[in-house]
mmCIF file of C-alpha atoms in Angstrom:
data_model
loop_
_atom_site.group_PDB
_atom_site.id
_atom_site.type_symbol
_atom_site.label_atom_id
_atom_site.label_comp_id
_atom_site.label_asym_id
_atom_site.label_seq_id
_atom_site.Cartn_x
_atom_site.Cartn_y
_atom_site.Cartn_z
ATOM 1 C CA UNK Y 604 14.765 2.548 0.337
ATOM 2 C CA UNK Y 605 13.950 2.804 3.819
ATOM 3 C CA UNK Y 606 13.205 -0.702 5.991
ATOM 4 C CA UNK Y 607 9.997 -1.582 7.529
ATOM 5 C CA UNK Y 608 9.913 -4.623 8.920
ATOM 6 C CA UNK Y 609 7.006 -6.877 10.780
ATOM 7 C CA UNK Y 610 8.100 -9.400 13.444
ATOM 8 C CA UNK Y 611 6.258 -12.310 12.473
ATOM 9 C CA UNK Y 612 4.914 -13.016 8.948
ATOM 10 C CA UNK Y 613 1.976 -14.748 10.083
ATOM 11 C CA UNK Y 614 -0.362 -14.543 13.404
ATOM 12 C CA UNK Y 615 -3.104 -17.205 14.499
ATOM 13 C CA UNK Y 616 -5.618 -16.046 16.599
ATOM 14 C CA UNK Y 617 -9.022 -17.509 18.250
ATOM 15 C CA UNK Y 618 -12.103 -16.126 17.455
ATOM 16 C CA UNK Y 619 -12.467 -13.564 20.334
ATOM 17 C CA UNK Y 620 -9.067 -12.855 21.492
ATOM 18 C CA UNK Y 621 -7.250 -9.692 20.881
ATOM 19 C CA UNK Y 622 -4.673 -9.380 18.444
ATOM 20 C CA UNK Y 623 -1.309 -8.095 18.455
ATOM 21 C CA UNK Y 624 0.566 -7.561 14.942
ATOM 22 C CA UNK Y 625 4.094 -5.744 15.166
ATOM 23 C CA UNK Y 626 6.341 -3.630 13.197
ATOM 24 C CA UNK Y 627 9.737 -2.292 13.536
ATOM 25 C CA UNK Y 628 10.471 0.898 11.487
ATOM 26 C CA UNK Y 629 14.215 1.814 10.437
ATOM 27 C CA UNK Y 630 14.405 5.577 9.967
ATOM 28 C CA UNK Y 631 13.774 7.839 13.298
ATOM 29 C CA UNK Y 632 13.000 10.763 10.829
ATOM 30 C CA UNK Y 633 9.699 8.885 10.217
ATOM 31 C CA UNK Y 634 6.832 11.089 11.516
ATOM 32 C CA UNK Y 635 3.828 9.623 9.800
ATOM 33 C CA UNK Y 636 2.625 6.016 10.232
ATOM 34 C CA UNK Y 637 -0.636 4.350 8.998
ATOM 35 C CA UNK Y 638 -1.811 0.325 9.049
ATOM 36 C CA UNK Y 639 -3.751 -1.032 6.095
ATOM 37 C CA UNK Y 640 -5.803 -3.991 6.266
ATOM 38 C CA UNK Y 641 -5.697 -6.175 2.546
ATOM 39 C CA UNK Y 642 -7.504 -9.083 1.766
ATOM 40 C CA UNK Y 643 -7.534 -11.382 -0.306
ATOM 41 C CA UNK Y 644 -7.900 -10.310 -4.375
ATOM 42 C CA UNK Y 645 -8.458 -6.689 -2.772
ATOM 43 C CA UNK Y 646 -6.268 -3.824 -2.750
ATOM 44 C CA UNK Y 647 -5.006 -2.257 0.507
ATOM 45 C CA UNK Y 648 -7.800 -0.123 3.066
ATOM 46 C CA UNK Y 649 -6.928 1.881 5.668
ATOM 47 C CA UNK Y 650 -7.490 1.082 9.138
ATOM 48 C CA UNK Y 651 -5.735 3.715 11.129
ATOM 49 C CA UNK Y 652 -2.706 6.143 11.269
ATOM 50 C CA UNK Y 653 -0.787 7.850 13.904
ATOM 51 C CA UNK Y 654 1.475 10.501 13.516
ATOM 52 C CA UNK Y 655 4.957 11.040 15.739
ATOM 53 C CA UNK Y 656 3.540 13.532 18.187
ATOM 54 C CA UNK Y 657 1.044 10.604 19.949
ATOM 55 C CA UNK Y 658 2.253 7.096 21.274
ATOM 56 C CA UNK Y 659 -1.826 5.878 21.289
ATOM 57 C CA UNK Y 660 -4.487 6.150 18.737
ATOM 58 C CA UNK Y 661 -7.620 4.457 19.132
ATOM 59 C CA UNK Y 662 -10.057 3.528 16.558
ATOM 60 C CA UNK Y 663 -13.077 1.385 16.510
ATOM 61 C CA UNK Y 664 -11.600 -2.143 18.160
ATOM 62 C CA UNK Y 665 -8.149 -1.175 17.112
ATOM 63 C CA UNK Y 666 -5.323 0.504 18.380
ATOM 64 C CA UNK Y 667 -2.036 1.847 17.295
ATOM 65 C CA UNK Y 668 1.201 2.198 19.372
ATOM 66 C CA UNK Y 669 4.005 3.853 18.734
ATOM 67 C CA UNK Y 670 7.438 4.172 20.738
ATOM 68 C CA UNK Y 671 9.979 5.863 18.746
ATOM 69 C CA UNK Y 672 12.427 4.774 21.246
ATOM 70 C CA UNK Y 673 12.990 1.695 19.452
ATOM 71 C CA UNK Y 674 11.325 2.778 16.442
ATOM 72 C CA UNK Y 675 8.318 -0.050 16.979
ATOM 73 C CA UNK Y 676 4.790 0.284 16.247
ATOM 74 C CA UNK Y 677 2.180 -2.068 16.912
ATOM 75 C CA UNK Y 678 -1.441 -2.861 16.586
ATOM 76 C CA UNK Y 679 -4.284 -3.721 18.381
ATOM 77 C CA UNK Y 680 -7.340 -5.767 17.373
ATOM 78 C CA UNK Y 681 -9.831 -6.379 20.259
ATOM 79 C CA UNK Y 682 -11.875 -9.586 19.989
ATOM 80 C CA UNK Y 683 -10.726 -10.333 17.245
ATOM 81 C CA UNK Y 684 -13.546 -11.427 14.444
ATOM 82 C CA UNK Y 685 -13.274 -13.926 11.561
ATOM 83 C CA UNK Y 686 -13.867 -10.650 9.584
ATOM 84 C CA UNK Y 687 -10.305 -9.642 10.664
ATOM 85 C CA UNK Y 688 -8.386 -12.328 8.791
ATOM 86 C CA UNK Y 689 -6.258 -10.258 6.539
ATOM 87 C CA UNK Y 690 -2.739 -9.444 5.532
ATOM 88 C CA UNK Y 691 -1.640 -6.309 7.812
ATOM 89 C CA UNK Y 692 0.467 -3.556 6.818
ATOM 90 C CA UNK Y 693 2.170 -0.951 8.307
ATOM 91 C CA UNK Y 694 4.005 2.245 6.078
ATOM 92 C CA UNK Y 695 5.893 4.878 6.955
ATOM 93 C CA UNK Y 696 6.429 8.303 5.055
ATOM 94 C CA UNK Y 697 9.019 10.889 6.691
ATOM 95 C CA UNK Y 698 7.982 13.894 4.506
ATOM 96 C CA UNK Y 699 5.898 14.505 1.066
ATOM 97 C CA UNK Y 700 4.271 11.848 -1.210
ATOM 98 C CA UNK Y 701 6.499 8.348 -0.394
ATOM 99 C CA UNK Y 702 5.241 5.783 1.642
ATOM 100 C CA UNK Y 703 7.352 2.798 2.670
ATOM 101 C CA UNK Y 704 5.239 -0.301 3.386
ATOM 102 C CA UNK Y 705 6.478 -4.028 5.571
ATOM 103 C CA UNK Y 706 6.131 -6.898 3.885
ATOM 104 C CA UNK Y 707 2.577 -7.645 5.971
ATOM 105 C CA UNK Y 708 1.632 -10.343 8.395
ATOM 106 C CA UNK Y 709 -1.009 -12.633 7.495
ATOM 107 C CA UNK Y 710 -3.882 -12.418 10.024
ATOM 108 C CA UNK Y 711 -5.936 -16.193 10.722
ATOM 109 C CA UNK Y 712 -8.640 -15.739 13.036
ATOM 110 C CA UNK Y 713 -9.456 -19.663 14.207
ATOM 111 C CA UNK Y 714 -13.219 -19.868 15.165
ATOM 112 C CA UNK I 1367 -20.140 6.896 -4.605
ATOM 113 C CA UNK I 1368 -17.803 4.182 -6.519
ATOM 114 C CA UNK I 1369 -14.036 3.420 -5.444
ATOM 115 C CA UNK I 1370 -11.105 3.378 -7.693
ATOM 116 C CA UNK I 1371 -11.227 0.681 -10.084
ATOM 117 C CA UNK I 1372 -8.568 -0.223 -12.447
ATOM 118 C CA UNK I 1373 -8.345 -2.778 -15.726
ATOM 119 C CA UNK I 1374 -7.484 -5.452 -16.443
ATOM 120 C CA UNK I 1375 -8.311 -7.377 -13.102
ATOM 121 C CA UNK I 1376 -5.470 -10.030 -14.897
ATOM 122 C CA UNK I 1377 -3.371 -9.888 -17.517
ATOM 123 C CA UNK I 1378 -1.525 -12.809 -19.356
ATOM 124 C CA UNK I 1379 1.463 -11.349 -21.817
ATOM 125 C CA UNK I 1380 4.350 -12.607 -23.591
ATOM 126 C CA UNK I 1381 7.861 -11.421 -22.703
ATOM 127 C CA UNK I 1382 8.726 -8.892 -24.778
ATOM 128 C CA UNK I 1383 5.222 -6.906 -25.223
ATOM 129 C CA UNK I 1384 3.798 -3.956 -24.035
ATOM 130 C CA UNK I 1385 1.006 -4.087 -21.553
ATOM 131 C CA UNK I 1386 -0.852 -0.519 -20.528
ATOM 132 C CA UNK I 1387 -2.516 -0.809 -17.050
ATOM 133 C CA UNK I 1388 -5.619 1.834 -16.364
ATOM 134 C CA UNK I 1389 -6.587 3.161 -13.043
ATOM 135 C CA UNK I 1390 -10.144 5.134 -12.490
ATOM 136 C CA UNK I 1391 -9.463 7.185 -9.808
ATOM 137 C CA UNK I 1392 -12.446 8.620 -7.128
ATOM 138 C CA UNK I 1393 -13.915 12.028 -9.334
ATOM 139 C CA UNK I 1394 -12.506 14.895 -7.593
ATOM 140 C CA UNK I 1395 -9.544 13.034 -6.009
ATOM 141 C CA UNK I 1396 -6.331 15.383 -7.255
ATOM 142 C CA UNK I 1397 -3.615 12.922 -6.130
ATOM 143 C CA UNK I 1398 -2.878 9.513 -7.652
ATOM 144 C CA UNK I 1399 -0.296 6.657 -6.799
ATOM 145 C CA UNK I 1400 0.754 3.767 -8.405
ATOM 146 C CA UNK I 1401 2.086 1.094 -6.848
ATOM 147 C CA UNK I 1402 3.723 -2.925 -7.685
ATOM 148 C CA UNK I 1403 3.265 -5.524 -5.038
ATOM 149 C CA UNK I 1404 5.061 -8.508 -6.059
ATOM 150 C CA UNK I 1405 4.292 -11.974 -4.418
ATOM 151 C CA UNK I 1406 4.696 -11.907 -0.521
ATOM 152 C CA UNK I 1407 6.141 -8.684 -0.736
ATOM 153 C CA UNK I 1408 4.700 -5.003 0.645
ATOM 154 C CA UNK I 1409 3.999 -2.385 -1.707
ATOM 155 C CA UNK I 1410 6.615 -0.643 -3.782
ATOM 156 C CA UNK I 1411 6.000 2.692 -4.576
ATOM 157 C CA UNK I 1412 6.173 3.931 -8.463
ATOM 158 C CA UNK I 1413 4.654 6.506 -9.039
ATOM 159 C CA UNK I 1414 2.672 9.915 -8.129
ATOM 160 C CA UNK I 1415 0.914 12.754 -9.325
ATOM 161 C CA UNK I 1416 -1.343 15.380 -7.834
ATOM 162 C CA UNK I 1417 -3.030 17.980 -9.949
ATOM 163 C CA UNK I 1418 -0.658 19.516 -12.781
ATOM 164 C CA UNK I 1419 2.191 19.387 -11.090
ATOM 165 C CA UNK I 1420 4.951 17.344 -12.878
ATOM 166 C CA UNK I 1421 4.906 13.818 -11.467
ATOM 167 C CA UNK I 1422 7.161 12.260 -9.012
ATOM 168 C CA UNK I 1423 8.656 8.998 -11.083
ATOM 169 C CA UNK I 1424 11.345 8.399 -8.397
ATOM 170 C CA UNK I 1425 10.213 4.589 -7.695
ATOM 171 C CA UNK I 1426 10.009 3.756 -11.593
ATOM 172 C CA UNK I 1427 12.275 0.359 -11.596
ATOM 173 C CA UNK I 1428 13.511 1.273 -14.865
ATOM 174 C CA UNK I 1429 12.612 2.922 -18.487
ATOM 175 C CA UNK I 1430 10.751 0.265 -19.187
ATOM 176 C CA UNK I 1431 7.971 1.603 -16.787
ATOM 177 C CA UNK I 1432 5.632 5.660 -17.519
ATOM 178 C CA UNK I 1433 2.473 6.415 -16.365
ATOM 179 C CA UNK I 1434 0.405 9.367 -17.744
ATOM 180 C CA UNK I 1435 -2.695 11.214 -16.455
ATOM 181 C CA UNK I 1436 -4.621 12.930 -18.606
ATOM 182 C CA UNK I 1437 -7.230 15.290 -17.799
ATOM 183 C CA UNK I 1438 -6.405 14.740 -13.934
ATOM 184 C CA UNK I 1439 -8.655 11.511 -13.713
ATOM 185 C CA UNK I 1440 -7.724 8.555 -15.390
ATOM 186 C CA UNK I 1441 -4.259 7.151 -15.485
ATOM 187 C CA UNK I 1442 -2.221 4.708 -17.173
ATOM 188 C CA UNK I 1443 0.537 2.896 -16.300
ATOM 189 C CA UNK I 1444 2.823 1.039 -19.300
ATOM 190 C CA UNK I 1445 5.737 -1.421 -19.369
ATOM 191 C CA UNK I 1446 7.622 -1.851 -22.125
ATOM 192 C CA UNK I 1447 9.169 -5.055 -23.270
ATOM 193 C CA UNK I 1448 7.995 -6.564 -20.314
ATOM 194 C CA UNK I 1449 10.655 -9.093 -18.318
ATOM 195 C CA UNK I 1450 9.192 -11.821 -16.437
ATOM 196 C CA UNK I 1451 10.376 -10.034 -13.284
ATOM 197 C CA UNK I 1452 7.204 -7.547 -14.132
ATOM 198 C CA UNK I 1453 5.418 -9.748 -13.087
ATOM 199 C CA UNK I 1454 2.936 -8.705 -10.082
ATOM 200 C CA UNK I 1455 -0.133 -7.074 -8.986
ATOM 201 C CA UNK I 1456 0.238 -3.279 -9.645
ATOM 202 C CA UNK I 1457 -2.025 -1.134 -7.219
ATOM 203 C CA UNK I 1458 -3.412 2.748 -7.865
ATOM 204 C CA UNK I 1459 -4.517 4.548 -5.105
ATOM 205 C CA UNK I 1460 -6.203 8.048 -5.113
ATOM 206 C CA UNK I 1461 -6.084 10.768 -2.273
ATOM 207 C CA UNK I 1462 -8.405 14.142 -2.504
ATOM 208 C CA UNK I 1463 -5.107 16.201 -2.246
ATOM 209 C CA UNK I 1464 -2.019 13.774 -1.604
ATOM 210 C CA UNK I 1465 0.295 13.695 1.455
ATOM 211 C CA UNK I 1466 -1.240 12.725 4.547
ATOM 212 C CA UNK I 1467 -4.244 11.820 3.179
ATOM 213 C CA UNK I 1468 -5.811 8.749 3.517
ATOM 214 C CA UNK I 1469 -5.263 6.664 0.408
ATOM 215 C CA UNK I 1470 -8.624 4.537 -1.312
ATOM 216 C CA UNK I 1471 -6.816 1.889 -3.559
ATOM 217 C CA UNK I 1472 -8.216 -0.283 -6.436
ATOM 218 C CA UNK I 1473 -8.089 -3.885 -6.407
ATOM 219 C CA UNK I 1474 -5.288 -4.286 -8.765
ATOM 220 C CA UNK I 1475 -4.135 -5.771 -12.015
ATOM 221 C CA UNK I 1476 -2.647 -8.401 -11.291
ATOM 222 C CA UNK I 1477 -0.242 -9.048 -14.124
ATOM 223 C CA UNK I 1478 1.598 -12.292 -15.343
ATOM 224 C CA UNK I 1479 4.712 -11.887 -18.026
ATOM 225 C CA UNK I 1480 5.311 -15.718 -19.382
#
């Protein structure tokens, strides 16, 4: 299967700061990209997507960025809530019905 | 309106039974997805259907592992002679029409093969 990766597996952040959560993707035929937020005993939610036309997609306190120069996408979390403490994922589908998540980095927001 | 919701929330089996795993998708969502997320791990795909068209079962681990969807709502997913490698939270999520839609998920079964 294809390989999505996240830099770090977990990310500690203080109540207020922004956060930054990475991931690499390995195919360059990936045109599709969306982040899910899961917490704990939940299933996945959608926080955003982006597709391959756009580097920048802003939603409400978050933001996506994608460079498919280096195949790296990345996102945002302006002050950064308690509320935010999650397990992040980014997938990646290249065409039809198949996603390919990361493995997720574990959000801690410190108050 | 309410969310996908699946059942059991847990379940304890033996190696060697059969466990059937049921997923309520959103009414009038025509696409459904099943996925396994083992410990640590992201989410595998397994499974995925949208309307009547014949499923795609290209992430089923083995033949251990069909899902069926009858009437184009509920779903269920079944291992046979389950290994304790089965073991992990298996995820449905339901689109209105599949692709690049945004996918609602249930909160899982989580599922534990002793």
């Amino acid at each position: 299967g294809e390989s999505v990766g996240l830099h770090l597996p977990t990310l500690s952040v203080q109540e207020g700061d922004n956060s930054i959560i990475n991931c690499a993707y390995s195919n360059s035929a990936s045109d599709y990209f969306i982040w899910y937020k899961q917490e704990s005993g939940k299933g996945p939610q959608f926080i955003i997507d982006i597709r391959s036309n756009m580097d920048k997609r802003q939603g409400q306190r978050v933001t996506v960025l994608l460079n498919k120069t280096v195949k790296h996408l990345s996102l945002q979390i302006a002050a950064t809530q308690p509320g935010d403490s999650a397990v992040y994922f980014c997938a990646e589908n290249i065409s039809g019905n198949q996603f390919y998540f990361g493995t997720g980095t574990s959000l801690t927001v410190i108050p | 309106g309410a969310g996908v919701s699946q059942s059991p929330s847990n379940k304890v089996t033996e190696k060697g039974k059969d466990v059937e795993l049921r997923c309520d998708p959103i009414s009038g969502h025509t696409a459904l997805y099943w996925y396994r997320q083992s410990l640590g791990q992201g989410l595998e795909f397994l499974i995925y259907f949208q309307g009547n068209s014949a499923p795609d079962k290209s992430g089923l681990p083995s033949d251990r592992f069909s899902a069926e969807r009858t009437g184009g709502s509920v779903s269920t997913l079944t291992i046979q002679r389950t290994q304790q490698e089965d073991s992990a939270v298996y995820l449905c999520a339901s689109t209105l029409a599949g692709g690049r839609n945004e996918q609602f998920f249930g909160p899982g079964t989580r599922l534990t093969v002793l």
